[in-house]
């Protein structure tokens, strides 16, 4: 899968967060950023020279090489404006704030292959502070990151290889896989522990086919 040239639309800290993670991806190259609060002080000077920065969506989408828009602003008017501004060959992905890791997974099928866990994106997932758990299309758990163990107290070895419908049938991940659509703000206890969490889960879709889910 070739690298996609992307622009990020956000507001405040969500813009910074998603940019820092996308920067590590081998599948996505960020070429422009629109921060609706208009602050780019968090960008390094070298980054500001290499990335188009604006608070004007029209200017952002006028970049001729844009292939992908990643929007973290959960406002209907912004989503509609982006939809109307983009050309037919540009993909628009609206990401629920706080669950932007799901976007990375949509563009990297290799993340579900355990033999490739040394890739750069695995390093990112291992480093983030959000608990991450990934299952395949049958519900088999392929991955948990260190934050998952820290939050739930469940070791990776106790989770990977198990079926999510057996170990956590009432959780967000099982619900998302069954319903084949995102689940947001799902409050439940993690199966196998007494830890109560509020989770966002989403199917992983590659070329229109659901190949798993992530929480």
Protein backbone atom coordinates (compact mmCIF):
# COMPACT_ATOMS: atom_id res chain seq x y z
CA UNK A 1 0.00 0.00 0.00
CA UNK A 2 1.49 3.31 -1.12
CA UNK A 3 1.93 6.29 1.18
CA UNK A 4 -1.09 8.58 1.29
CA UNK A 5 -0.48 12.34 1.35
CA UNK A 6 -2.79 13.68 4.03
CA UNK A 7 -3.97 16.90 5.61
CA UNK A 8 -5.17 17.11 9.21
CA UNK A 9 -8.09 19.25 10.37
CA UNK A 10 -8.37 19.80 14.10
CA UNK A 11 -8.75 22.22 16.95
CA UNK A 12 -6.27 22.70 19.78
CA UNK A 13 -4.70 19.69 21.47
CA UNK A 14 -6.42 17.13 19.21
CA UNK A 15 -4.52 18.56 16.23
CA UNK A 16 -1.19 18.16 17.99
CA UNK A 17 -1.96 14.65 19.22
CA UNK A 18 -3.00 13.18 15.89
CA UNK A 19 -0.14 14.85 14.03
CA UNK A 20 2.48 13.41 16.40
CA UNK A 21 1.19 9.88 15.89
CA UNK A 22 0.63 10.16 12.14
CA UNK A 23 4.16 11.50 11.82
CA UNK A 24 5.44 8.04 12.78
CA UNK A 25 3.35 6.23 10.18
CA UNK A 26 4.97 4.77 7.09
CA UNK A 27 1.61 4.82 5.33
CA UNK A 28 0.59 8.45 5.81
CA UNK A 29 2.57 11.62 5.02
CA UNK A 30 1.13 14.79 6.56
CA UNK A 31 1.58 17.67 4.11
CA UNK A 32 -0.80 20.21 5.64
CA UNK A 33 -2.56 21.11 8.88
CA UNK A 34 -5.58 23.29 9.61
CA UNK A 35 -5.93 24.17 13.29
CA UNK A 36 -9.20 26.04 13.71
CA UNK A 37 -7.82 27.72 16.83
CA UNK A 38 -5.01 29.08 14.67
CA UNK A 39 -2.11 28.11 16.94
CA UNK A 40 0.91 26.20 15.62
CA UNK A 41 3.38 27.02 18.39
CA UNK A 42 3.62 23.30 19.19
CA UNK A 43 5.20 22.63 15.79
CA UNK A 44 8.98 22.69 15.59
CA UNK A 45 10.46 25.36 13.35
CA UNK A 46 11.67 22.76 10.85
CA UNK A 47 8.19 21.24 10.70
CA UNK A 48 6.57 24.61 10.04
CA UNK A 49 8.86 25.02 7.03
CA UNK A 50 7.90 21.66 5.54
CA UNK A 51 4.17 21.54 6.34
CA UNK A 52 1.51 23.93 5.06
CA UNK A 53 -0.20 25.46 8.13
CA UNK A 54 -3.42 27.45 8.06
CA UNK A 55 -6.77 27.97 9.77
CA UNK A 56 -8.49 28.29 6.38
CA UNK A 57 -10.03 25.06 5.09
CA UNK A 58 -10.30 26.38 1.53
CA UNK A 59 -6.57 27.06 1.40
CA UNK A 60 -5.77 23.69 2.96
CA UNK A 61 -7.80 21.72 0.43
CA UNK A 62 -6.39 23.72 -2.46
CA UNK A 63 -3.12 21.82 -2.05
CA UNK A 64 -2.91 19.86 -5.33
CA UNK A 65 -1.34 16.72 -3.87
CA UNK A 66 -3.94 16.00 -1.16
CA UNK A 67 -5.20 12.41 -1.18
CA UNK A 68 -6.65 12.10 2.31
CA UNK A 69 -8.34 14.43 4.82
CA UNK A 70 -8.28 13.40 8.48
CA UNK A 71 -10.79 15.47 10.43
CA UNK A 72 -10.97 15.43 14.24
CA UNK A 73 -13.46 18.29 14.60
CA UNK A 74 -16.78 16.76 15.63
CA UNK A 75 -19.00 19.53 14.27
CA UNK A 76 -21.60 18.87 11.54
CA UNK A 77 -20.88 22.15 9.76
CA UNK A 78 -17.16 21.38 9.51
CA UNK A 79 -17.81 17.86 8.22
CA UNK A 80 -20.24 19.22 5.64
CA UNK A 81 -17.83 21.95 4.56
CA UNK A 82 -15.02 19.44 4.07
CA UNK A 83 -17.32 17.14 2.12
CA UNK A 84 -18.27 19.99 -0.21
CA UNK A 85 -14.73 21.33 -0.62
CA UNK A 86 -12.93 18.08 -1.40
CA UNK A 87 -12.62 16.69 -4.91
CA UNK A 88 -13.95 13.27 -5.88
CA UNK A 89 -10.55 11.55 -5.67
CA UNK A 90 -9.84 12.78 -2.12
CA UNK A 91 -10.84 10.54 0.79
CA UNK A 92 -12.39 12.09 3.92
CA UNK A 93 -12.04 10.32 7.27
CA UNK A 94 -13.87 11.78 10.28
CA UNK A 95 -12.22 10.55 13.48
CA UNK A 96 -13.81 10.66 16.92
CA UNK A 97 -11.46 12.75 19.12
CA UNK A 98 -9.46 10.48 21.38
CA UNK A 99 -9.69 7.48 19.05
CA UNK A 100 -7.40 8.61 16.25
CA UNK A 101 -5.33 5.41 16.52
CA UNK A 102 -8.16 3.79 14.59
CA UNK A 103 -7.25 5.88 11.57
CA UNK A 104 -3.76 4.43 11.50
CA UNK A 105 -5.13 0.93 11.54
CA UNK A 106 -7.39 1.61 8.57
CA UNK A 107 -4.35 2.22 6.42
CA UNK A 108 -2.06 -0.56 7.57
CA UNK A 109 -3.32 -4.10 7.04
CA UNK A 110 -0.02 -5.46 8.29
CA UNK A 111 -0.92 -4.40 11.82
CA UNK A 112 -3.04 -7.51 12.15
CA UNK A 113 -0.14 -9.83 11.25
CA UNK A 114 1.66 -10.85 14.43
CA UNK A 115 4.88 -11.69 12.60
CA UNK A 116 5.30 -8.03 11.69
CA UNK A 117 5.06 -6.51 15.15
CA UNK A 118 8.44 -4.83 14.85
CA UNK A 119 7.15 -2.23 12.39
CA UNK A 120 7.16 1.46 13.21
CA UNK A 121 3.44 1.65 13.91
CA UNK A 122 3.71 -1.08 16.52
CA UNK A 123 6.29 1.06 18.29
CA UNK A 124 3.80 3.92 18.30
CA UNK A 125 1.03 1.75 19.72
CA UNK A 126 3.37 0.40 22.37
CA UNK A 127 4.27 3.94 23.44
CA UNK A 128 0.85 5.59 23.64
CA UNK A 129 -0.91 6.00 26.99
CA UNK A 130 -4.32 4.83 25.72
CA UNK A 131 -5.15 1.14 26.20
CA UNK A 132 -5.32 -0.57 22.80
CA UNK A 133 -6.68 -4.03 21.96
CA UNK A 134 -7.03 -5.46 18.43
CA UNK A 135 -9.04 -8.44 17.19
CA UNK A 136 -9.42 -10.08 13.79
CA UNK A 137 -12.72 -10.60 11.97
CA UNK A 138 -13.46 -13.72 14.05
CA UNK A 139 -12.84 -11.97 17.35
CA UNK A 140 -9.43 -13.50 18.06
CA UNK A 141 -7.29 -11.03 20.03
CA UNK A 142 -4.05 -10.34 18.14
CA UNK A 143 -2.58 -7.50 20.14
CA UNK A 144 -2.70 -5.51 23.37
CA UNK A 145 -0.33 -2.67 24.18
CA UNK A 146 1.47 -2.06 27.51
CA UNK A 147 -1.11 0.58 28.47
CA UNK A 148 -3.83 -2.08 28.28
CA UNK A 149 -2.01 -4.13 30.91
CA UNK A 150 -1.40 -1.06 33.06
CA UNK A 151 -5.06 0.00 32.97
CA UNK A 152 -6.69 -3.42 33.32
CA UNK A 153 -4.07 -5.44 35.17
CA UNK A 154 -4.38 -8.18 32.51
CA UNK A 155 -1.06 -9.37 31.06
CA UNK A 156 -0.66 -9.58 27.28
CA UNK A 157 -0.02 -13.33 27.54
CA UNK A 158 -3.39 -13.82 29.22
CA UNK A 159 -5.25 -12.00 26.44
CA UNK A 160 -3.64 -12.61 23.04
CA UNK A 161 -5.03 -15.68 21.28
CA UNK A 162 -8.30 -15.62 23.22
CA UNK A 163 -11.67 -14.87 21.63
CA UNK A 164 -13.13 -11.48 22.59
CA UNK A 165 -16.65 -12.98 22.61
CA UNK A 166 -15.55 -15.34 25.37
CA UNK A 167 -13.35 -13.12 27.54
CA UNK A 168 -15.26 -9.84 27.13
CA UNK A 169 -18.59 -10.49 25.37
CA UNK A 170 -20.25 -7.34 26.73
CA UNK A 171 -17.41 -4.95 25.91
CA UNK A 172 -17.10 -2.23 23.27
CA UNK A 173 -14.84 -4.32 21.04
CA UNK A 174 -17.26 -7.26 20.80
CA UNK A 175 -20.16 -4.86 20.27
CA UNK A 176 -18.38 -3.00 17.47
CA UNK A 177 -17.44 -6.22 15.67
CA UNK A 178 -20.98 -7.62 15.93
CA UNK A 179 -22.67 -4.39 14.84
CA UNK A 180 -19.98 -3.66 12.22
CA UNK A 181 -19.93 0.01 13.12
CA UNK A 182 -18.16 2.31 15.62
CA UNK A 183 -19.13 2.31 19.28
CA UNK A 184 -18.51 5.57 21.18
CA UNK A 185 -18.56 6.26 24.92
CA UNK A 186 -19.27 2.63 25.83
CA UNK A 187 -19.15 2.13 29.61
CA UNK A 188 -18.38 -1.38 30.83
CA UNK A 189 -16.04 -3.50 32.93
CA UNK A 190 -13.11 -5.09 31.13
CA UNK A 191 -13.67 -8.84 30.86
CA UNK A 192 -11.30 -10.62 33.23
CA UNK A 193 -10.96 -7.67 35.59
CA UNK A 194 -13.05 -5.38 37.80
CA UNK A 195 -11.81 -2.23 36.04
CA UNK A 196 -14.60 -0.03 34.67
CA UNK A 197 -13.71 1.86 31.49
CA UNK A 198 -15.34 4.12 28.93
CA UNK A 199 -14.25 2.95 25.49
CA UNK A 200 -14.46 3.86 21.82
CA UNK A 201 -14.26 0.90 19.42
CA UNK A 202 -14.34 0.69 15.66
CA UNK A 203 -14.20 -1.94 12.90
CA UNK A 204 -11.00 -2.02 10.84
CA UNK A 205 -11.95 -1.73 7.18
CA UNK A 206 -9.53 -2.51 4.34
CA UNK A 207 -10.81 -2.10 0.77
CA UNK A 208 -14.40 -2.20 1.98
CA UNK A 209 -14.00 -5.43 3.95
CA UNK A 210 -14.13 -5.62 7.76
CA UNK A 211 -11.00 -7.50 8.81
CA UNK A 212 -11.15 -6.84 12.54
CA UNK A 213 -11.78 -4.20 15.17
CA UNK A 214 -9.84 -2.00 17.58
CA UNK A 215 -10.58 -0.38 20.93
